[in-house]
Amino acid sequence: MIQLIRGFKDILPGEVELWQKIERIARELFEDFGFNEIRIPIMERTELFKRSIGEDTDIVEKEMYTFPDRKGELVTLRPEATASICRAYIQHKLYSPDPAQKFYMIGPMFRRERPQKGRYRQFYQIDAEIFGVQSGLVDVQLIFLLVTLCKRLDLKDVGAHINSLGCPACRPQFKAALTDFLVSVGDKLCPDCVRRRDRNPLRVLDCKVPSCREAITGAPSLLDHLCDGCRSDFDLVMESLTKLDVPFVIDKQLVRGLDYYTRTAFEIQTTSLGAQSAVAGGGRYDNLVKELGGPDIPATGFAIGFDRLAELVALNAPQPVQQPDLFVAALGAKSQTLAFEWICKLGLDGIRVETDLADKSLKSQMKRANRLGAPYVLILGENELEAGEAVLRNMRTKDQTSMSLENIVDDIKFQIKGTKSQLG
Ligand code: HAM
C-alpha cells in the first residue's frame, strides 16, 4: 500500500469540522478589521525566499523543498507567505495609490523539518500582513487580533511574548557586542553557529542545538542597545498593550527564525503542546519591500500555525460530530427510489438526510440511524407505500406519526425546520 509522505498528513472528517470552525472565526475577525484576502502561489522562484528569509536561516539552509523545473530554473515550495505577499504587493503595485493595505491568506506551507507532534513538513498557516503604516500601534493591533482569536476559541493556556529586534541604526552596535560574547564562549557553539557568528550572529540566538542554547544564556540583549526611535516605538507598543488589557511578557530571547524582522517581534506561546510552543509568530519588517525591489514602505504581520492551533483547541474542547437531521429507512426498491428523490429535494433546502440504499432490514437501518444520532427516522416500507403514507419516528420521545405521501417533502421540511429553530 502506498503511504503518506513522512511529515505530511491527512485532515480527516471528524477533524476537518474544527478546521472549518477556526477558519470561519478567523475570516470573520479579519473582515471586521478590514483585511482583504489574497491568494498567492504555492511555488515561487527560490531566489525570493533566499533574499527575504535570509541565507543563514535554518529554513533556507536546511528546510526548503527546492528543485530545478524542467528548464533548470530553481523553484521552491513556499515555506511561508510573507515573501510572496510582498512580491505580489510590489509586482502589482498594490501600494498605488494607497500604500496602507491589509491582507490575509490561509493555506499550506512546506518545510523539511524533523517531523514530530506539532511539527510537519506540510503545515498550514493563517497569515496576516499590514503594509504602509510605520506606527507600532499596528503591531499592537496584530497582537490584539491574535489574542482575540484565542479568546474566541476559548483558549486559556496561551500568552503573548514580545521583544524588539532594533533597526539598521542600532543593530550594528548590538551585533558587535554579541559577536564579542560569542567569541568568548567559542568552542561551546555548534559548527553551524561558529560559521554564523561571523556572517550573521543574531541567527546564533535562534539555534535549537541544546549546547548552543546553553552557551547563549548570558548573551547581551538587543533591548539594551536600542536607538531612541526603536526605544520609543517599543515603549508605545507596551503602553498600548497594557491599555488594551492584553497581557504580555518581554522575552529577550525571542529573535524569530527569519532574517527580515525589525523592531517589534512577537509570538503567541503555549505550554500545552510540548516542544512546539509557538502557536503564532510575527513582527515588523520595515525594509523587506525595499530590499525586494519595491518602494520604501514599512510593513508588519504574523502567521498562525493552523495545525498547532487546531491541536490546542481540540485539547480544550472535543468537537461534537455532525449529525443528520433525518434518517430515511426505505424498504424495497420502490420505496428506495421514492426516498432518494425526497432526499435530493430536502438537501436543496439545507436538511441533512442519511439513508441506506443497500436494502438492509428495518432493524439494521434503525441501528444505523441511532449510531448516526438522527433525531427523526422516516420509515417507508411496502405496506406504508400501498397505504400512501410513511411513518415519522421521533427517536427521543419514540412518538410515531403517519404522514401522507402527497406533500411529504414540504411536511418534513416544516417539521424539521420547526425542531431546528426550537433548538436555536
Ligand atoms: P514562523 O514563526 O516561521 O513565521 O511561522 C509561524 C508559525 O507557523 C509558527 O509559530 C508555528 O506555529 C507554525 N509553524 C512553523 N513551522 C511549522 C511546522 N513545521 N509545522 C507546524 N507548524 C509550523 C513565519 O512564517 C512568518 N512568515 C510570520 C510573519 C508574517 N511575520 C511577518 N508576517
Tab-separated table of C-alpha atoms and ligand atoms in Angstrom:
chain	number	residue	atom	x	y	z
A	1	MET	CA	0.000	0.000	0.000
A	2	ILE	CA	1.252	3.484	-0.843
A	3	GLN	CA	1.504	5.563	2.339
A	4	LEU	CA	1.643	9.279	3.028
A	5	ILE	CA	4.965	11.104	2.708
A	6	ARG	CA	6.622	11.417	6.128
A	7	GLY	CA	5.693	14.702	7.811
A	8	PHE	CA	2.618	15.164	5.613
A	9	LYS	CA	-0.856	14.379	6.905
A	10	ASP	CA	-4.489	13.973	6.016
A	11	ILE	CA	-7.108	16.043	7.780
A	12	LEU	CA	-9.972	13.608	8.025
A	13	PRO	CA	-13.712	14.119	8.514
A	14	GLY	CA	-14.282	14.443	12.237
A	15	GLU	CA	-11.216	16.713	12.464
A	16	VAL	CA	-11.893	18.910	9.470
A	17	GLU	CA	-15.026	20.409	11.082
A	18	LEU	CA	-12.802	22.016	13.710
A	19	TRP	CA	-10.545	23.444	10.996
A	20	GLN	CA	-13.614	24.878	9.264
A	21	LYS	CA	-14.786	26.443	12.520
A	22	ILE	CA	-11.384	28.043	13.194
A	23	GLU	CA	-11.194	29.298	9.622
A	24	ARG	CA	-14.708	30.798	9.864
A	25	ILE	CA	-13.886	32.637	13.095
A	26	ALA	CA	-10.543	33.893	11.728
A	27	ARG	CA	-12.071	35.119	8.459
A	28	GLU	CA	-14.824	36.964	10.346
A	29	LEU	CA	-12.243	38.654	12.538
A	30	PHE	CA	-10.074	39.677	9.580
A	31	GLU	CA	-13.028	41.062	7.733
A	32	ASP	CA	-14.192	43.035	10.799
A	33	PHE	CA	-10.719	44.565	10.999
A	34	GLY	CA	-10.611	45.491	7.299
A	35	PHE	CA	-8.248	42.839	5.924
A	36	ASN	CA	-8.665	41.632	2.327
A	37	GLU	CA	-7.977	38.059	1.318
A	38	ILE	CA	-5.069	37.455	-1.051
A	39	ARG	CA	-4.188	34.121	-2.667
A	40	ILE	CA	-0.602	33.502	-3.668
A	41	PRO	CA	1.037	30.570	-5.475
A	42	ILE	CA	2.368	27.515	-3.690
A	43	MET	CA	5.642	27.707	-5.638
A	44	GLU	CA	7.951	30.672	-6.264
A	45	ARG	CA	11.436	31.278	-7.607
A	46	THR	CA	13.911	30.099	-4.955
A	47	GLU	CA	15.622	33.486	-5.066
A	48	LEU	CA	12.582	35.165	-3.487
A	49	PHE	CA	12.811	33.109	-0.285
A	50	LYS	CA	16.616	33.258	-0.122
A	51	ARG	CA	16.592	37.036	-0.307
A	52	SER	CA	13.745	37.622	2.122
A	53	ILE	CA	14.043	34.880	4.774
A	54	GLY	CA	17.858	35.058	4.694
A	55	GLU	CA	20.629	32.710	3.503
A	56	ASP	CA	21.798	31.842	7.033
A	57	THR	CA	18.434	30.801	8.458
A	58	ASP	CA	17.542	27.168	9.164
A	59	ILE	CA	14.646	27.488	6.712
A	60	VAL	CA	16.828	28.475	3.745
A	61	GLU	CA	19.869	26.430	4.746
A	62	LYS	CA	18.149	23.138	5.501
A	63	GLU	CA	14.399	23.070	5.157
A	64	MET	CA	13.208	24.249	1.762
A	65	TYR	CA	11.763	21.917	-0.870
A	66	THR	CA	13.811	23.262	-3.779
A	67	PHE	CA	14.253	21.640	-7.159
A	68	PRO	CA	15.013	22.586	-10.749
A	69	ASP	CA	11.966	22.650	-13.001
A	70	ARG	CA	12.214	21.126	-16.451
A	71	LYS	CA	14.105	24.119	-17.790
A	72	GLY	CA	16.578	24.075	-14.893
A	73	GLU	CA	15.182	27.093	-13.056
A	74	LEU	CA	15.287	26.664	-9.267
A	75	VAL	CA	11.831	26.765	-7.715
A	76	THR	CA	10.723	26.265	-4.097
A	77	LEU	CA	7.512	25.162	-2.395
A	78	ARG	CA	6.661	28.141	-0.209
A	79	PRO	CA	7.940	27.789	3.381
A	80	GLU	CA	5.967	30.890	4.447
A	81	ALA	CA	3.697	33.551	2.959
A	82	THR	CA	5.261	36.934	3.774
A	83	ALA	CA	7.818	36.880	0.941
A	84	SER	CA	5.160	36.013	-1.651
A	85	ILE	CA	2.723	38.638	-0.369
A	86	CYS	CA	5.492	41.266	-0.588
A	87	ARG	CA	6.310	40.090	-4.097
A	88	ALA	CA	2.646	40.425	-5.099
A	89	TYR	CA	2.398	43.849	-3.397
A	90	ILE	CA	5.377	45.091	-5.417
A	91	GLN	CA	4.617	43.296	-8.690
A	92	HIS	CA	1.005	44.514	-8.909
A	93	LYS	CA	1.805	47.943	-7.445
A	94	LEU	CA	-0.767	47.371	-4.722
A	95	TYR	CA	0.766	50.353	-2.911
A	96	SER	CA	-0.614	52.725	-5.519
A	97	PRO	CA	-2.479	54.970	-4.842
A	98	ASP	CA	-2.635	53.987	-1.147
A	99	PRO	CA	0.325	52.141	0.399
A	100	ALA	CA	-1.692	51.283	3.538
A	101	GLN	CA	-3.076	47.807	2.800
A	102	LYS	CA	-4.104	44.827	4.926
A	103	PHE	CA	-4.080	41.271	3.615
A	104	TYR	CA	-4.684	37.800	4.932
A	105	MET	CA	-4.245	34.340	3.473
A	106	ILE	CA	-4.822	30.773	4.629
A	107	GLY	CA	-3.003	27.827	3.105
A	108	PRO	CA	-0.317	25.139	3.185
A	109	MET	CA	3.415	25.789	3.674
A	110	PHE	CA	6.326	23.364	3.288
A	111	ARG	CA	9.430	22.969	5.428
A	112	ARG	CA	11.533	19.838	5.570
A	113	GLU	CA	11.958	19.811	9.353
A	114	ARG	CA	12.238	16.718	11.523
A	115	PRO	CA	8.593	15.662	11.969
A	116	GLN	CA	7.132	15.391	15.461
A	117	LYS	CA	3.895	16.333	17.195
A	118	GLY	CA	3.009	19.881	16.147
A	119	ARG	CA	5.753	19.944	13.529
A	120	TYR	CA	5.011	18.820	9.991
A	121	ARG	CA	6.606	19.088	6.577
A	122	GLN	CA	3.353	20.301	5.082
A	123	PHE	CA	1.568	22.528	7.581
A	124	TYR	CA	-0.950	25.319	7.309
A	125	GLN	CA	-0.737	28.965	8.229
A	126	ILE	CA	-3.253	31.721	8.748
A	127	ASP	CA	-1.224	34.737	7.725
A	128	ALA	CA	-1.889	38.490	8.052
A	129	GLU	CA	0.191	41.396	6.771
A	130	ILE	CA	-0.213	45.168	7.106
A	131	PHE	CA	1.709	47.434	4.738
A	132	GLY	CA	2.331	51.168	4.776
A	133	VAL	CA	1.979	52.074	8.468
A	134	GLN	CA	5.104	52.909	10.461
A	135	SER	CA	3.480	53.212	13.903
A	136	GLY	CA	3.997	50.455	16.464
A	137	LEU	CA	0.268	50.705	17.099
A	138	VAL	CA	-0.393	48.395	14.158
A	139	ASP	CA	1.886	45.805	15.757
A	140	VAL	CA	-0.366	46.120	18.783
A	141	GLN	CA	-3.401	45.681	16.551
A	142	LEU	CA	-1.937	42.404	15.244
A	143	ILE	CA	-1.204	41.091	18.738
A	144	PHE	CA	-4.693	42.174	19.808
A	145	LEU	CA	-6.162	40.244	16.866
A	146	LEU	CA	-4.231	37.107	17.805
A	147	VAL	CA	-5.264	37.316	21.430
A	148	THR	CA	-8.896	37.930	20.412
A	149	LEU	CA	-8.853	34.894	18.132
A	150	CYS	CA	-7.521	32.771	21.010
A	151	LYS	CA	-10.303	34.110	23.267
A	152	ARG	CA	-12.985	33.356	20.690
A	153	LEU	CA	-11.626	29.809	20.532
A	154	ASP	CA	-11.744	29.581	24.344
A	155	LEU	CA	-8.007	29.020	24.681
A	156	LYS	CA	-6.612	29.692	28.113
A	157	ASP	CA	-3.077	28.419	28.151
A	158	VAL	CA	-1.630	30.982	25.699
A	159	GLY	CA	0.390	34.155	26.198
A	160	ALA	CA	1.949	36.916	24.109
A	161	HIS	CA	5.754	37.227	24.151
A	162	ILE	CA	7.317	40.386	22.729
A	163	ASN	CA	10.791	41.715	22.006
A	164	SER	CA	12.361	44.432	19.893
A	165	LEU	CA	14.920	43.478	17.264
A	166	GLY	CA	16.038	47.050	16.591
A	167	CYS	CA	16.753	48.560	13.208
A	168	PRO	CA	19.759	49.111	10.906
A	169	ALA	CA	20.704	52.118	13.053
A	170	CYS	CA	21.099	50.243	16.351
A	171	ARG	CA	21.806	46.717	15.206
A	172	PRO	CA	25.479	47.073	14.171
A	173	GLN	CA	26.423	48.118	17.697
A	174	PHE	CA	24.473	45.198	19.142
A	175	LYS	CA	25.987	42.771	16.630
A	176	ALA	CA	29.470	43.845	17.690
A	177	ALA	CA	28.637	43.225	21.379
A	178	LEU	CA	27.040	39.877	20.532
A	179	THR	CA	29.981	38.776	18.388
A	180	ASP	CA	32.391	39.572	21.248
A	181	PHE	CA	30.232	37.468	23.570
A	182	LEU	CA	30.052	34.586	21.082
A	183	VAL	CA	33.817	34.609	20.632
A	184	SER	CA	34.133	34.347	24.418
A	185	VAL	CA	32.011	31.131	24.526
A	186	GLY	CA	33.948	29.852	21.495
A	187	ASP	CA	34.035	26.050	21.415
A	188	LYS	CA	30.601	25.584	23.017
A	189	LEU	CA	28.866	26.544	19.737
A	190	CYS	CA	27.819	24.024	17.084
A	191	PRO	CA	29.731	24.179	13.738
A	192	ASP	CA	26.769	25.995	12.068
A	193	CYS	CA	26.855	28.684	14.744
A	194	VAL	CA	30.617	29.132	14.508
A	195	ARG	CA	30.044	29.986	10.831
A	196	ARG	CA	27.001	32.165	11.670
A	197	ARG	CA	28.918	34.043	14.365
A	198	ASP	CA	30.858	35.956	11.720
A	199	ARG	CA	28.240	36.178	8.975
A	200	ASN	CA	25.006	36.748	10.928
A	201	PRO	CA	25.456	36.495	14.735
A	202	LEU	CA	21.739	37.086	15.505
A	203	ARG	CA	20.991	33.674	13.996
A	204	VAL	CA	23.001	32.021	16.775
A	205	LEU	CA	20.346	33.234	19.227
A	206	ASP	CA	17.779	31.151	17.311
A	207	CYS	CA	19.793	27.913	17.187
A	208	LYS	CA	17.910	24.875	18.537
A	209	VAL	CA	21.016	22.805	19.393
A	210	PRO	CA	20.979	22.315	23.221
A	211	SER	CA	24.691	23.152	23.707
A	212	CYS	CA	24.172	26.450	21.819
A	213	ARG	CA	21.061	27.245	23.858
A	214	GLU	CA	23.081	26.780	26.987
A	215	ALA	CA	26.051	28.792	25.687
A	216	ILE	CA	23.933	31.848	24.903
A	217	THR	CA	22.171	32.169	28.276
A	218	GLY	CA	24.295	35.196	29.264
A	219	ALA	CA	24.239	36.797	25.781
A	220	PRO	CA	23.654	40.564	25.555
A	221	SER	CA	20.097	41.678	24.801
A	222	LEU	CA	19.011	43.899	21.946
A	223	LEU	CA	16.718	45.734	24.347
A	224	ASP	CA	19.812	47.232	25.983
A	225	HIS	CA	21.092	48.550	22.645
A	226	LEU	CA	18.001	50.132	21.058
A	227	CYS	CA	18.328	53.553	19.417
A	228	ASP	CA	15.936	56.311	20.547
A	229	GLY	CA	13.472	55.657	17.718
A	230	CYS	CA	13.249	51.906	18.442
A	231	ARG	CA	13.099	52.512	22.206
A	232	SER	CA	10.141	54.905	21.995
A	233	ASP	CA	8.392	52.637	19.476
A	234	PHE	CA	8.744	49.660	21.834
A	235	ASP	CA	7.544	51.772	24.785
A	236	LEU	CA	4.468	52.740	22.766
A	237	VAL	CA	3.778	49.058	21.987
A	238	MET	CA	3.988	48.068	25.669
A	239	GLU	CA	1.891	51.018	26.826
A	240	SER	CA	-0.805	50.379	24.263
A	241	LEU	CA	-0.976	46.619	25.001
A	242	THR	CA	-1.424	47.470	28.677
A	243	LYS	CA	-4.228	49.921	27.867
A	244	LEU	CA	-5.980	47.225	25.837
A	245	ASP	CA	-5.636	44.751	28.736
A	246	VAL	CA	-3.522	42.404	26.652
A	247	PRO	CA	-1.155	40.551	28.995
A	248	PHE	CA	2.360	40.074	27.614
A	249	VAL	CA	5.850	39.112	28.705
A	250	ILE	CA	9.034	40.748	27.477
A	251	ASP	CA	11.123	37.910	26.101
A	252	LYS	CA	14.729	38.944	25.457
A	253	GLN	CA	15.459	35.558	23.879
A	254	LEU	CA	12.830	35.989	21.165
A	255	VAL	CA	14.650	36.540	17.868
A	256	ARG	CA	12.410	34.656	15.374
A	257	GLY	CA	13.723	32.289	12.711
A	258	LEU	CA	13.639	34.673	9.740
A	259	ASP	CA	16.049	37.490	8.909
A	260	TYR	CA	13.660	40.218	7.757
A	261	TYR	CA	12.452	41.480	11.136
A	262	THR	CA	12.995	44.962	12.559
A	263	ARG	CA	11.695	46.484	15.798
A	264	THR	CA	8.803	44.612	17.470
A	265	ALA	CA	8.703	40.832	17.119
A	266	PHE	CA	6.144	38.677	18.915
A	267	GLU	CA	4.901	35.152	19.433
A	268	ILE	CA	1.853	33.544	20.966
A	269	GLN	CA	3.200	30.673	23.021
A	270	THR	CA	1.629	27.785	24.885
A	271	THR	CA	2.921	25.173	27.297
A	272	SER	CA	0.311	22.609	26.225
A	273	LEU	CA	1.962	21.368	23.027
A	274	GLY	CA	5.296	20.095	24.329
A	275	ALA	CA	8.347	21.299	22.433
A	276	GLN	CA	6.334	23.168	19.800
A	277	SER	CA	5.422	26.137	21.969
A	278	ALA	CA	4.889	28.792	19.272
A	279	VAL	CA	1.305	28.859	18.055
A	280	ALA	CA	1.842	32.074	16.104
A	281	GLY	CA	4.699	34.410	15.348
A	282	GLY	CA	5.333	37.662	13.599
A	283	GLY	CA	6.695	41.149	13.723
A	284	ARG	CA	7.650	44.258	11.860
A	285	TYR	CA	9.759	44.082	8.697
A	286	ASP	CA	10.266	47.657	7.569
A	287	ASN	CA	12.987	47.031	4.969
A	288	LEU	CA	11.770	43.961	3.120
A	289	VAL	CA	9.591	45.647	0.497
A	290	LYS	CA	12.505	47.911	-0.470
A	291	GLU	CA	15.030	45.055	-0.389
A	292	LEU	CA	12.852	43.101	-2.808
A	293	GLY	CA	12.901	45.991	-5.279
A	294	GLY	CA	9.788	47.894	-4.178
A	295	PRO	CA	9.383	51.376	-2.716
A	296	ASP	CA	10.471	52.192	0.832
A	297	ILE	CA	7.287	51.021	2.601
A	298	PRO	CA	7.181	49.660	6.165
A	299	ALA	CA	5.226	46.507	7.000
A	300	THR	CA	4.334	44.129	9.787
A	301	GLY	CA	2.486	40.834	10.067
A	302	PHE	CA	2.063	37.424	11.660
A	303	ALA	CA	1.380	33.805	10.846
A	304	ILE	CA	-0.554	31.360	12.978
A	305	GLY	CA	0.371	27.681	12.829
A	306	PHE	CA	-3.059	26.336	11.921
A	307	ASP	CA	-2.184	22.711	12.811
A	308	ARG	CA	-0.944	23.722	16.261
A	309	LEU	CA	-3.930	25.975	16.858
A	310	ALA	CA	-6.330	23.155	15.911
A	311	GLU	CA	-4.477	20.730	18.204
A	312	LEU	CA	-4.737	23.205	21.039
A	313	VAL	CA	-8.451	23.844	20.536
A	314	ALA	CA	-9.110	20.090	20.342
A	315	LEU	CA	-7.305	19.568	23.666
A	316	ASN	CA	-9.640	22.033	25.348
A	317	ALA	CA	-12.964	21.015	23.813
A	318	PRO	CA	-13.618	17.786	21.922
A	319	GLN	CA	-15.707	18.644	18.889
A	320	PRO	CA	-19.243	17.282	18.516
A	321	VAL	CA	-19.744	15.075	15.468
A	322	GLN	CA	-22.167	16.461	12.892
A	323	GLN	CA	-25.464	14.616	12.950
A	324	PRO	CA	-28.043	14.219	10.193
A	325	ASP	CA	-31.459	15.903	10.633
A	326	LEU	CA	-33.281	12.826	9.381
A	327	PHE	CA	-32.657	9.185	8.525
A	328	VAL	CA	-34.877	7.607	5.885
A	329	ALA	CA	-35.363	3.861	6.326
A	330	ALA	CA	-36.687	2.728	2.971
A	331	LEU	CA	-37.564	-0.935	2.419
A	332	GLY	CA	-37.789	-2.363	-1.073
A	333	ALA	CA	-36.746	-0.959	-4.430
A	334	LYS	CA	-39.837	1.226	-4.981
A	335	SER	CA	-39.528	2.893	-1.588
A	336	GLN	CA	-35.840	3.488	-2.123
A	337	THR	CA	-36.388	5.220	-5.445
A	338	LEU	CA	-39.015	7.448	-3.894
A	339	ALA	CA	-36.940	8.169	-0.811
A	340	PHE	CA	-33.939	9.019	-2.970
A	341	GLU	CA	-35.990	11.713	-4.724
A	342	TRP	CA	-37.043	13.237	-1.383
A	343	ILE	CA	-33.512	13.235	-0.085
A	344	CYS	CA	-32.295	15.241	-3.072
A	345	LYS	CA	-35.116	17.757	-2.621
A	346	LEU	CA	-34.594	18.065	1.150
A	347	GLY	CA	-30.855	18.563	0.625
A	348	LEU	CA	-31.606	21.600	-1.526
A	349	ASP	CA	-33.347	23.080	1.485
A	350	GLY	CA	-30.431	22.507	3.823
A	351	ILE	CA	-31.897	19.424	5.504
A	352	ARG	CA	-29.250	16.810	6.020
A	353	VAL	CA	-30.570	13.346	5.338
A	354	GLU	CA	-28.892	9.964	5.552
A	355	THR	CA	-30.286	6.739	4.151
A	356	ASP	CA	-29.293	3.210	3.277
A	357	LEU	CA	-29.641	2.112	-0.306
A	358	ALA	CA	-28.412	-1.416	0.348
A	359	ASP	CA	-31.875	-2.800	1.164
A	360	LYS	CA	-30.978	-3.827	4.705
A	361	SER	CA	-33.564	-4.905	7.274
A	362	LEU	CA	-35.532	-2.289	9.199
A	363	LYS	CA	-33.762	-3.360	12.368
A	364	SER	CA	-30.307	-2.778	10.946
A	365	GLN	CA	-31.366	0.562	9.430
A	366	MET	CA	-32.755	1.711	12.809
A	367	LYS	CA	-29.469	0.721	14.411
A	368	ARG	CA	-27.539	2.858	11.936
A	369	ALA	CA	-29.918	5.816	12.453
A	370	ASN	CA	-29.231	5.533	16.176
A	371	ARG	CA	-25.500	5.367	15.688
A	372	LEU	CA	-25.567	8.485	13.494
A	373	GLY	CA	-27.646	10.302	16.130
A	374	ALA	CA	-30.531	11.162	13.760
A	375	PRO	CA	-33.331	12.845	15.750
A	376	TYR	CA	-36.009	11.545	13.315
A	377	VAL	CA	-36.413	8.415	11.201
A	378	LEU	CA	-38.857	8.280	8.326
A	379	ILE	CA	-39.948	4.701	7.707
A	380	LEU	CA	-41.212	3.738	4.284
A	381	GLY	CA	-41.981	0.063	3.754
A	382	GLU	CA	-44.105	-1.693	1.173
A	383	ASN	CA	-47.234	-1.604	3.379
A	384	GLU	CA	-46.852	2.123	4.006
A	385	LEU	CA	-46.307	2.746	0.313
A	386	GLU	CA	-49.542	0.933	-0.503
A	387	ALA	CA	-51.430	2.960	2.112
A	388	GLY	CA	-49.997	6.182	0.637
A	389	GLU	CA	-48.186	7.159	3.797
A	390	ALA	CA	-44.891	6.970	5.686
A	391	VAL	CA	-44.176	6.875	9.422
A	392	LEU	CA	-42.094	9.566	11.112
A	393	ARG	CA	-40.491	8.391	14.337
A	394	ASN	CA	-39.135	10.821	16.904
A	395	MET	CA	-36.081	8.979	18.194
A	396	ARG	CA	-36.019	10.799	21.523
A	397	THR	CA	-39.713	10.544	22.551
A	398	LYS	CA	-40.350	7.368	20.461
A	399	ASP	CA	-43.603	9.009	19.209
A	400	GLN	CA	-44.644	7.888	15.721
A	401	THR	CA	-46.883	9.858	13.315
A	402	SER	CA	-48.195	8.883	9.937
A	403	MET	CA	-47.562	11.304	7.106
A	404	SER	CA	-49.361	11.359	3.790
A	405	LEU	CA	-47.036	10.878	0.824
A	406	GLU	CA	-48.795	13.634	-1.083
A	407	ASN	CA	-46.956	16.628	0.362
A	408	ILE	CA	-44.372	14.740	2.284
A	409	VAL	CA	-41.288	16.773	1.317
A	410	ASP	CA	-42.907	20.047	2.458
A	411	ASP	CA	-44.342	18.432	5.600
A	412	ILE	CA	-40.934	17.072	6.601
A	413	LYS	CA	-39.297	20.434	5.947
A	414	PHE	CA	-41.888	22.078	8.177
A	415	GLN	CA	-41.426	19.551	10.948
A	416	ILE	CA	-37.606	19.556	10.899
A	417	LYS	CA	-37.146	23.287	10.463
A	418	GLY	CA	-39.541	23.769	13.417
A	419	THR	CA	-37.409	21.448	15.569
A	420	LYS	CA	-34.198	23.147	14.441
A	421	SER	CA	-35.480	26.630	15.290
A	422	GLN	CA	-36.696	25.405	18.708
A	423	LEU	CA	-33.189	24.073	19.343
A	424	GLY	CA	-31.928	27.515	18.310
B	1	HAM	P1	7.193	31.378	11.610
B	1	HAM	O1	7.452	31.641	13.041
B	1	HAM	O2	8.261	30.716	10.831
B	1	HAM	O3	6.814	32.774	10.953
B	1	HAM	O4	5.878	30.519	11.464
B	1	HAM	C1	4.668	30.934	12.060
B	1	HAM	C2	4.002	29.772	12.766
B	1	HAM	O5	3.845	28.682	11.865
B	1	HAM	C3	4.802	29.188	13.911
B	1	HAM	O6	4.615	29.920	15.090
B	1	HAM	C4	4.202	27.793	14.022
B	1	HAM	O7	3.001	27.829	14.783
B	1	HAM	C5	3.848	27.464	12.587
B	1	HAM	N1	4.858	26.542	12.025
B	1	HAM	C6	6.078	26.838	11.569
B	1	HAM	N2	6.711	25.728	11.140
B	1	HAM	C7	5.859	24.699	11.339
B	1	HAM	C8	5.918	23.279	11.126
B	1	HAM	N3	6.984	22.701	10.540
B	1	HAM	N4	4.846	22.542	11.461
B	1	HAM	C9	3.752	23.108	12.019
B	1	HAM	N5	3.635	24.435	12.250
B	1	HAM	C10	4.676	25.226	11.917
B	1	HAM	C11	6.520	32.944	9.647
B	1	HAM	O8	6.292	32.063	8.870
B	1	HAM	C12	6.402	34.403	9.240
B	1	HAM	N6	6.117	34.453	7.803
B	1	HAM	C13	5.337	35.099	10.055
B	1	HAM	C14	5.156	36.527	9.676
B	1	HAM	C15	4.193	37.049	8.887
B	1	HAM	N7	5.952	37.520	10.016
B	1	HAM	C16	5.506	38.649	9.476
B	1	HAM	N8	4.451	38.366	8.763
